[in-house]
Amino acid sequence: MSIIQAKDVKKWFGDFQALKGISMEVAEGEVLVICGPSGSGKSTFIRCINRLEQHQEGEIIVDGIELTNDLKNIEAIRSEVGMVFQSFNLFPHITVMQNVTLAPIWVRKKSRSESEEKAMELLERMGIPEQANKYPGQLSGGQQQRVAIARALAMEPKIMLFDEPTSALDPEMIKEVLDAMKVLAEDGMTMIVVTHEMGFAKEVADRVMLFDDGQMVEENTPELFFDKPKHDRTKLFLSQIL
Amino acid sequence: MKNATKYLLFFRNVVFLKWAFQILFLFGILSIIWNYIQNAIVNLANTNIAFSWGWLGETPGVSIAEGLYTLPISGLQMIQTGMINMFRITVTGIFAATVFGTFLGIARLSSNYIVEKSSTGLLEVVRNVPLLVQIYFFQAFVLSFPRLEVFETGEYLFHVSAKGIAFPWFNRGPNSYLLMVYALFVLYVANKIYKWRVDLLEREGRDTKPFLWSIGILVALLVLGWYGGFRAAGVVGFLAAYISIGLELVPAIVYQVLISSVAIYIGFKTTKRFIDSKKSEEAQGIYSDDDYFKIILNVVVVLLVVLIMFSSIGAGFAGFLVGDEITFKADWGLPQLFHGIDNKLNWYPSIDVEVVAEIEGMKKAEIINWEIEPGDKITKGDVIATAYATGTKIDKQEVELIALETGNVESLLVEEKSNAIKLGTPIYELEVTEGDPFIFSRPKVEQVGTTKFQRYADGHGKSLSVGYFAIWLGVVLYTAIFISEVVRAGIMAVSKGQSEAGLSLGLRRGALLRLVVLPQAIRVMLPPMGNQYLNLAKNTSLGIAVAYPEIVAVGQTLYNQEGQTLPVFLIWMMFYSSVSLTISSIINYYNRKMKIVER
Amino acid sequence: MVDVIKKNIKSVQESLFSSVGSSVLTIATSYLVLNFFRGMFGFIMSSDKDWLAVLNNMQLYMVQAYPESDFIRVWISVGLTFVFSGISIGLWRSEDRSNISVIFDRFFKVGLGLLFFTIVAPTFTSYMGNDGSVITEEVFSRSTRLGILIPTLIGTVGFLVLKNVKINFSYNNSDVVFLYLFIPVVLIWFVKLPVIQLDENRDRIMPDPLMPIANTTKIPWSVIFVLFLLSYFIGIYFKDVKRLKNIMSISWFLLPLLIFSWIFKKPVIEMNEVLTGDIPIFVIFFVVGLLVVLFINNPIVKKYYSIYLGVVLVGTLAGVFISIPMLAKACLLLLSLFSMVVPAVSTSTQGKRSLIIIWLVALVTLTFLLRGGASETGIIVPGSSIFGGFSLTWLLAIFGTYVSFPLGVMLALGRNSKLPIVRIICTGIIELVRSVPYITWLFFASVTLAVFLPAGVEFNLIVRVLMVTAFFSGAYFAENIRGGLQSIPKGQYEAADAIGMSPFQKTGLIVLPQALRAVIPTLVSSAITAFKDSSLVTIIGLFDFLTIGKTVIDNQSVPVNFVGHQRENLIFVAAVYWIFTFTLSRRSMKVEKRLGLGER
């Protein structure tokens, strides 16, 4: 049973068509890596999955709920889909602990003590329990991104979306974030990762996709994708990036 | 859209909720406004002062201390006087505040310890004291001087008394407007020449001395202008005369139709641009519900404008534009406007000559016999009429009225042996053929008739009333302080690296400032500068505190007279909104222009 | 020593005479500034100024016509403010310490300045008499000059020596406030100035007898100083209690309300109304709040939470239009705010307990303050309101900010909203209000507003002024806050969306806290502008601080004739405004630095 189904999703920004009919499915527990040149619509697509962007045609069904203008459905999907952004987007005016507990307390309506316990557990899993009472501005980029992952996990999502989680980081910090993501993948989380880290894709992904010009060009297992790409576009892309 | 086909509970539909909330909000606001209007109608009915605009046409029966019409014949004229008084302060104030503020801002960046500290000291004092207190202080300061009556009559170089301050000045003659328009034209030409020489410099790579050229031509043309060349500007008046004649033929309905069509055109354009922006190669026009609402909103606004234009409000407005003299005894129409321009800017500008006191104590004149008729050429000092002067010690003393300017008589405005007319009433129209545009003179203290009172003579130097002086100095100083902050921030915003880069290219200090620092600093400075100009314009309203008759003070006098507080408030609101809009659109225009230049 | 002098000379040369242009500028500016000071000094000292016109009218300046029998209320208000300040300074006492030589240095500089002005002060001044002739008179005789010069010189040299001697004594920077306040408190006991005294025929006793300054108020001021000191120590003692800091912050907000509704006003309480109106409403709302706190997280009740919230919100909105007691309207508003917070917090027993306490305290405070504010005043001032002079200026400034700030936040949010109609309306309101000068709005309040109110409803002019100020300052606040809102990156909104927050939560928890923090400096300067603008009520005939100085004293002819002494009073008024605005802006700059706003 696939947890995400997308059928012929189309999206325009004014004159520009960002998505030209994307159809795909993601199974539960699967790790999907999406790569492609910038402006190819990959970010737009995963932002459509938790309705940060609104698709205009086609349908997206997440965990059996279709994404429409229905208020309840949007709320339901957002609490089941966690998202990690390229630029972390931590809330700078509150501490790391408050960042992580904010959603459980206010959205899930859990008690403070319970949420803090859970948050501490998550921060430990991310390897940064000692930073709990600092402000985001006092942390390094890698640490901030791990806090962002912990914040998303605090909602106990079924699916995690990663929007280029490592591209705003210094090279030495990329590894710590990727390691944290690997741990997640090993725990069986459903993940869609937009990234240029081909090493991560080879090692962790169950499937790799290439987006170009608003369309899905190629979809394959990592081995086939990297070793025997079907399309010329993929070959070109791989030659540029590797 | 596929989603729309599915069944959705309406109270869970995001788009529905969004628009339902907004319409409720709009409805709420409208109902509150409606509620207050209802209250106002009931209250006004109870107080027997029905809301009306009729008072605009009635003679208010009060005088104004200074300005265009000191004895206004209608409420509208009174308001016009207030507006012009407000502009007098605003326009000169903006100029003075900019100059002084820039100077102060640069002084605050000076490396000289004393200059920097004293300008900062001035800033801290002026900024932290309420403007009103400062204005009151300036007023009290001038008022503490002795009354004018204790001084000898005669000419002074500079004079201060409880009546105000006076100093030498270039006073405008009838030809001054011609010279001003001419000077503007010359500035334009000099600017063009500068650009042409710079262009040449860039193209041919030789030193074309653009600055020298433009200054030389500027000076040459100005000298030529001063000695008669300014009459060339009369071409403006010539054109204005034809436009005026043409506009007189236009009926009111044309304006109603014109404004409506402009509204429709703009509405159509924006909608079309909106629709175009939604078009794409594959699927033409995919609209969300938001987009439909936007289009509907556009249409509603346009319909509203058209509706207003064809209601009584629009008809009144159009009546104004055609110069319907019956409404409010005013000639504010477009034909009158161009006719006025024609009078001021003709080859020989024409003026309405007023009766002045020929002997002491004269209050009114009753013309016995005109010595002139239309078409006559008169010179300064000629006798133009004989009249009885009333108000003097001897009743009906016979006096001769003397010509004040040289020129051709165009028409007589008062008939022989008609009723006595007050001083200051125009009696004939004159086409002025001679005279300097500006006349330099010193202030003069003179007696008012045979009374024991004294005043600063008109046309001799410049005298500022206490109120004018206090409000002008107050707003200029206060605004200049804030402008200095803007200038300082603007210059500091241009990074040091920019100057260093310029210097390393071998630019000299002057060129560096002109080509590198200033263009960038001005771009930063413009929007806050515009805000300061707006503040200055609004602060002139404090003139009411020192009895300076600007629009708020005049409005207050009017509603004390007529009891019509609501219309007066609406006039204030419209006036200040349009002034704000004008200033901000000028600033926006320059802002945009600077940005384009930058790219 | 020689080296130091050489170095100083060199730095003077560099900063003042680096080039010909700079030298010319230095000389010209010095000439201007010196002449300005000499002129000012002559202006202040010349015999046509009567500074007793200011000194003798302090009471009028502060409280206008407030009856003397109730002055204890004014002193309590002032005292409370000082006690609160003392506690706050103690609680937030800075840990910075400075060496004693800093103080000596400061005194040395003051002495140096005094010396300079004593030397440059003019001996003669001239002014124009009523007949236009110029009168010249001696204002600063040689003996007076020497009398000031010699002790100042000795003092200055003394401090110069002291500041260069190494004394190993440092003090806390907060403590020094008390030293600076102690000096004036000592001075009001010992320094004597001429004071106007009247004999039994109400004639002025000439020459004016010398009296200690503030002779009538020296005891209350001294008591207040002692209380201030005591509260400071209390503050230091409880420095580590974090909760006290929060309580103090809220108390600062409530203090002016308490002063203006109960202490200064002396409300006449009708026990009947309290028993039949206030207490039942209080009980009803308390019980409702209690039930909400206790049962909201019960799964059965929780289903109906949104319906309940809707009912409360609609009730609050309807309360604006229907006629129910003021207290009920305010309680409804409070309840709707409270209900939005409750479900998230009342998840544990501890949370429930603190919620109940908060609800009780908030309701009690609201009822108490509203009862005081809505009651008739027991103080009768013939022909004028009990607020006049400085008390009115403060009332307008503080309440102007109280009412305009929330409105400003709402307008800013509206203008920044994605909903087009809301945005257009809010933009329209802001731009319309801002494009028209404040004085016309004040005229609107004084003459036009009554037309729009329902027949029979009348508000005091002060209330009407506050109503238009809410909109006027609100529009300016809104523009500032909008700047803060625009500075928040889009990612913050997206992150809040992604973790499933509702629009209200997003605004209240993520957007506003950041936006407000980013614009604190501009908000403070807006508040300062509002304080300065409050002087405009003079024009519509309210008796604020400026009116007293400008009109009231200038028209005073009994018992002492002060007609024609407007300039002295205006200078005094300007000085008082200056002290407040200058200190406020300096303080805000320091706070801004401490918050590290510049770095973000």
mmCIF file of C-alpha atoms in Angstrom, chain B residues 186-391:
data_model
loop_
_atom_site.group_PDB
_atom_site.id
_atom_site.type_symbol
_atom_site.label_atom_id
_atom_site.label_comp_id
_atom_site.label_asym_id
_atom_site.label_seq_id
_atom_site.Cartn_x
_atom_site.Cartn_y
_atom_site.Cartn_z
ATOM 1 C CA VAL B 186 16.691 78.341 -19.308
ATOM 2 C CA LEU B 187 17.490 75.808 -16.600
ATOM 3 C CA TYR B 188 16.067 73.092 -18.803
ATOM 4 C CA VAL B 189 18.177 74.243 -21.742
ATOM 5 C CA ALA B 190 21.321 74.427 -19.597
ATOM 6 C CA ASN B 191 20.659 70.912 -18.339
ATOM 7 C CA LYS B 192 20.209 69.638 -21.899
ATOM 8 C CA ILE B 193 23.435 71.334 -22.964
ATOM 9 C CA TYR B 194 25.274 69.774 -20.068
ATOM 10 C CA LYS B 195 24.004 66.361 -21.073
ATOM 11 C CA TRP B 196 24.905 66.968 -24.714
ATOM 12 C CA ARG B 197 28.473 67.973 -23.809
ATOM 13 C CA VAL B 198 28.848 64.992 -21.513
ATOM 14 C CA ASP B 199 27.597 62.774 -24.298
ATOM 15 C CA LEU B 200 30.163 64.317 -26.621
ATOM 16 C CA LEU B 201 32.846 63.806 -24.012
ATOM 17 C CA GLU B 202 32.000 60.150 -23.722
ATOM 18 C CA ARG B 203 31.784 59.641 -27.467
ATOM 19 C CA GLU B 204 34.828 61.546 -28.654
ATOM 20 C CA GLY B 205 36.978 61.271 -25.585
ATOM 21 C CA ARG B 206 38.088 64.888 -25.430
ATOM 22 C CA ASP B 207 37.447 67.358 -22.644
ATOM 23 C CA THR B 208 34.333 69.206 -23.760
ATOM 24 C CA LYS B 209 34.026 71.253 -20.532
ATOM 25 C CA PRO B 210 30.340 70.452 -20.017
ATOM 26 C CA PHE B 211 30.058 72.379 -16.768
ATOM 27 C CA LEU B 212 31.555 75.565 -18.192
ATOM 28 C CA TRP B 213 29.372 75.355 -21.273
ATOM 29 C CA SER B 214 26.123 74.930 -19.414
ATOM 30 C CA ILE B 215 26.937 77.643 -16.857
ATOM 31 C CA GLY B 216 28.008 80.010 -19.618
ATOM 32 C CA ILE B 217 24.847 79.503 -21.585
ATOM 33 C CA LEU B 218 22.777 79.725 -18.426
ATOM 34 C CA VAL B 219 24.289 83.080 -17.476
ATOM 35 C CA ALA B 220 24.067 84.408 -21.026
ATOM 36 C CA LEU B 221 20.424 83.461 -21.378
ATOM 37 C CA LEU B 222 19.556 84.834 -17.941
ATOM 38 C CA VAL B 223 21.187 88.163 -18.738
ATOM 39 C CA LEU B 224 19.361 88.235 -22.055
ATOM 40 C CA GLY B 225 16.176 87.410 -20.175
ATOM 41 C CA TRP B 226 16.568 90.111 -17.570
ATOM 42 C CA TYR B 227 16.832 92.751 -20.297
ATOM 43 C CA GLY B 228 13.550 91.945 -21.983
ATOM 44 C CA GLY B 229 14.132 88.426 -23.252
ATOM 45 C CA PHE B 230 11.788 87.078 -20.622
ATOM 46 C CA ARG B 231 8.851 88.116 -22.762
ATOM 47 C CA ALA B 232 9.586 85.028 -24.856
ATOM 48 C CA ALA B 233 7.826 83.087 -22.120
ATOM 49 C CA GLY B 234 4.652 84.819 -23.285
ATOM 50 C CA VAL B 235 4.175 81.960 -25.708
ATOM 51 C CA VAL B 236 2.774 79.983 -22.757
ATOM 52 C CA GLY B 237 0.108 82.600 -22.185
ATOM 53 C CA PHE B 238 -0.627 82.674 -25.899
ATOM 54 C CA LEU B 239 -1.308 78.946 -25.921
ATOM 55 C CA ALA B 240 -3.227 79.107 -22.636
ATOM 56 C CA ALA B 241 -5.580 81.666 -24.146
ATOM 57 C CA TYR B 242 -6.553 79.263 -26.936
ATOM 58 C CA ILE B 243 -6.901 76.359 -24.560
ATOM 59 C CA SER B 244 -9.113 78.484 -22.354
ATOM 60 C CA ILE B 245 -11.367 79.376 -25.267
ATOM 61 C CA GLY B 246 -11.532 75.748 -26.294
ATOM 62 C CA LEU B 247 -12.350 74.552 -22.798
ATOM 63 C CA GLU B 248 -15.169 77.012 -22.435
ATOM 64 C CA LEU B 249 -17.039 75.116 -25.134
ATOM 65 C CA VAL B 250 -16.840 71.820 -23.247
ATOM 66 C CA PRO B 251 -20.035 70.983 -21.339
ATOM 67 C CA ALA B 252 -19.977 69.377 -17.892
ATOM 68 C CA ILE B 253 -21.192 66.002 -19.111
ATOM 69 C CA VAL B 254 -17.994 65.545 -21.089
ATOM 70 C CA TYR B 255 -15.959 65.498 -17.887
ATOM 71 C CA GLN B 256 -18.325 63.004 -16.312
ATOM 72 C CA VAL B 257 -17.991 60.763 -19.330
ATOM 73 C CA LEU B 258 -14.248 61.340 -19.542
ATOM 74 C CA ILE B 259 -13.518 60.403 -15.930
ATOM 75 C CA SER B 260 -15.811 57.388 -16.147
ATOM 76 C CA SER B 261 -14.108 56.210 -19.310
ATOM 77 C CA VAL B 262 -10.691 56.625 -17.720
ATOM 78 C CA ALA B 263 -11.871 54.520 -14.777
ATOM 79 C CA ILE B 264 -13.268 51.888 -17.116
ATOM 80 C CA TYR B 265 -10.096 51.935 -19.184
ATOM 81 C CA ILE B 266 -7.860 51.490 -16.128
ATOM 82 C CA GLY B 267 -10.122 48.759 -14.770
ATOM 83 C CA PHE B 268 -10.100 47.012 -18.134
ATOM 84 C CA LYS B 269 -6.334 47.334 -18.426
ATOM 85 C CA THR B 270 -5.610 45.913 -14.993
ATOM 86 C CA THR B 271 -8.034 43.067 -15.521
ATOM 87 C CA LYS B 272 -6.553 42.334 -18.905
ATOM 88 C CA ARG B 273 -3.030 42.410 -17.563
ATOM 89 C CA PHE B 274 -4.148 40.080 -14.803
ATOM 90 C CA ILE B 275 -5.750 37.679 -17.256
ATOM 91 C CA ASP B 276 -2.695 37.839 -19.525
ATOM 92 C CA SER B 277 -0.447 36.959 -16.623
ATOM 93 C CA LYS B 278 -2.496 33.822 -16.085
ATOM 94 C CA LYS B 279 -2.126 32.715 -19.664
ATOM 95 C CA SER B 280 0.476 30.118 -20.363
ATOM 96 C CA GLU B 281 1.409 27.950 -23.294
ATOM 97 C CA GLU B 282 -0.317 24.771 -22.304
ATOM 98 C CA ALA B 283 -3.480 25.523 -20.401
ATOM 99 C CA GLN B 284 -4.923 28.928 -21.024
ATOM 100 C CA GLY B 285 -6.370 30.668 -17.993
ATOM 101 C CA ILE B 286 -6.378 28.404 -15.006
ATOM 102 C CA TYR B 287 -8.072 30.491 -12.348
ATOM 103 C CA SER B 288 -8.381 29.827 -8.687
ATOM 104 C CA ASP B 289 -11.344 31.197 -6.757
ATOM 105 C CA ASP B 290 -9.124 34.047 -5.531
ATOM 106 C CA ASP B 291 -8.552 35.194 -9.071
ATOM 107 C CA TYR B 292 -12.259 35.343 -9.836
ATOM 108 C CA PHE B 293 -12.829 37.384 -6.713
ATOM 109 C CA LYS B 294 -10.083 39.780 -7.715
ATOM 110 C CA ILE B 295 -11.669 40.330 -11.099
ATOM 111 C CA ILE B 296 -15.081 40.860 -9.525
ATOM 112 C CA LEU B 297 -13.562 43.372 -7.092
ATOM 113 C CA ASN B 298 -12.063 45.255 -10.026
ATOM 114 C CA VAL B 299 -15.394 45.438 -11.770
ATOM 115 C CA VAL B 300 -17.173 46.581 -8.612
ATOM 116 C CA VAL B 301 -14.687 49.403 -8.052
ATOM 117 C CA VAL B 302 -15.022 50.592 -11.641
ATOM 118 C CA LEU B 303 -18.819 50.456 -11.431
ATOM 119 C CA LEU B 304 -18.671 52.449 -8.205
ATOM 120 C CA VAL B 305 -16.588 55.177 -9.829
ATOM 121 C CA VAL B 306 -18.949 55.383 -12.795
ATOM 122 C CA LEU B 307 -21.952 55.468 -10.486
ATOM 123 C CA ILE B 308 -20.465 58.301 -8.445
ATOM 124 C CA MET B 309 -19.546 60.247 -11.556
ATOM 125 C CA PHE B 310 -23.151 60.201 -12.764
ATOM 126 C CA SER B 311 -24.649 60.950 -9.363
ATOM 127 C CA SER B 312 -25.072 64.440 -7.967
ATOM 128 C CA ILE B 313 -21.557 64.333 -6.527
ATOM 129 C CA GLY B 314 -20.048 63.707 -9.951
ATOM 130 C CA ALA B 315 -22.251 66.360 -11.531
ATOM 131 C CA GLY B 316 -21.126 68.871 -8.934
ATOM 132 C CA PHE B 317 -17.533 67.973 -9.516
ATOM 133 C CA ALA B 318 -17.904 68.377 -13.265
ATOM 134 C CA GLY B 319 -19.660 71.667 -12.643
ATOM 135 C CA PHE B 320 -16.614 72.773 -10.779
ATOM 136 C CA LEU B 321 -14.366 71.837 -13.658
ATOM 137 C CA VAL B 322 -16.318 73.775 -16.256
ATOM 138 C CA GLY B 323 -16.145 76.816 -14.013
ATOM 139 C CA ASP B 324 -19.790 77.091 -13.089
ATOM 140 C CA GLU B 325 -19.549 80.489 -11.481
ATOM 141 C CA ILE B 326 -22.903 80.161 -9.786
ATOM 142 C CA THR B 327 -21.642 77.394 -7.535
ATOM 143 C CA PHE B 328 -20.021 78.935 -4.522
ATOM 144 C CA LYS B 329 -19.159 82.222 -6.262
ATOM 145 C CA ALA B 330 -15.892 80.730 -7.375
ATOM 146 C CA ASP B 331 -14.200 80.556 -10.716
ATOM 147 C CA TRP B 332 -12.182 77.435 -10.114
ATOM 148 C CA GLY B 333 -12.952 75.844 -13.453
ATOM 149 C CA LEU B 334 -10.437 74.708 -16.009
ATOM 150 C CA PRO B 335 -11.208 77.576 -18.494
ATOM 151 C CA GLN B 336 -10.706 80.093 -15.709
ATOM 152 C CA LEU B 337 -7.463 78.402 -14.759
ATOM 153 C CA PHE B 338 -6.104 78.737 -18.263
ATOM 154 C CA HIS B 339 -7.475 82.243 -18.553
ATOM 155 C CA GLY B 340 -5.542 83.110 -15.385
ATOM 156 C CA ILE B 341 -2.408 81.616 -16.868
ATOM 157 C CA ASP B 342 -2.981 83.689 -19.997
ATOM 158 C CA ASN B 343 -3.295 86.856 -17.905
ATOM 159 C CA LYS B 344 -0.117 86.195 -15.954
ATOM 160 C CA LEU B 345 2.009 84.830 -18.788
ATOM 161 C CA ASN B 346 0.978 86.865 -21.809
ATOM 162 C CA TRP B 347 3.628 88.919 -23.673
ATOM 163 C CA TYR B 348 2.201 91.752 -21.697
ATOM 164 C CA PRO B 349 0.604 90.366 -18.564
ATOM 165 C CA SER B 350 -2.705 91.888 -17.625
ATOM 166 C CA ILE B 351 -3.601 92.780 -14.079
ATOM 167 C CA ASP B 352 -6.665 93.988 -12.254
ATOM 168 C CA VAL B 353 -5.813 97.365 -10.792
ATOM 169 C CA GLU B 354 -7.379 98.055 -7.416
ATOM 170 C CA VAL B 355 -8.347 101.307 -5.777
ATOM 171 C CA VAL B 356 -5.783 102.535 -3.295
ATOM 172 C CA ALA B 357 -6.005 105.375 -0.824
ATOM 173 C CA GLU B 358 -5.025 108.586 -2.539
ATOM 174 C CA ILE B 359 -5.389 110.727 0.552
ATOM 175 C CA GLU B 360 -5.193 109.906 4.214
ATOM 176 C CA GLY B 361 -8.195 108.327 5.794
ATOM 177 C CA MET B 362 -9.859 107.429 2.531
ATOM 178 C CA LYS B 363 -12.082 104.344 2.948
ATOM 179 C CA LYS B 364 -14.186 104.235 -0.191
ATOM 180 C CA ALA B 365 -14.171 105.822 -3.601
ATOM 181 C CA GLU B 366 -17.042 106.880 -5.791
ATOM 182 C CA ILE B 367 -15.896 107.376 -9.341
ATOM 183 C CA ILE B 368 -17.184 110.598 -10.877
ATOM 184 C CA ASN B 369 -15.485 110.553 -14.193
ATOM 185 C CA TRP B 370 -13.165 108.152 -16.023
ATOM 186 C CA GLU B 371 -10.273 109.914 -17.781
ATOM 187 C CA ILE B 372 -9.412 106.762 -19.697
ATOM 188 C CA GLU B 373 -11.212 104.302 -21.887
ATOM 189 C CA PRO B 374 -10.370 100.813 -23.125
ATOM 190 C CA GLY B 375 -7.458 100.889 -25.567
ATOM 191 C CA ASP B 376 -5.808 103.936 -24.023
ATOM 192 C CA LYS B 377 -2.109 103.909 -23.300
ATOM 193 C CA ILE B 378 -1.321 105.180 -19.825
ATOM 194 C CA THR B 379 1.966 105.767 -18.043
ATOM 195 C CA LYS B 380 2.721 105.555 -14.357
ATOM 196 C CA GLY B 381 1.538 108.720 -12.643
ATOM 197 C CA ASP B 382 -1.193 109.637 -15.150
ATOM 198 C CA VAL B 383 -4.570 110.643 -13.826
ATOM 199 C CA ILE B 384 -7.044 107.908 -14.667
ATOM 200 C CA ALA B 385 -10.207 109.139 -12.976
ATOM 201 C CA THR B 386 -11.659 111.613 -10.582
ATOM 202 C CA ALA B 387 -13.621 110.340 -7.628
ATOM 203 C CA TYR B 388 -15.186 111.274 -4.361
ATOM 204 C CA ALA B 389 -13.276 109.893 -1.420
ATOM 205 C CA THR B 390 -15.421 108.949 1.552
ATOM 206 C CA GLY B 391 -14.252 108.362 5.071
#
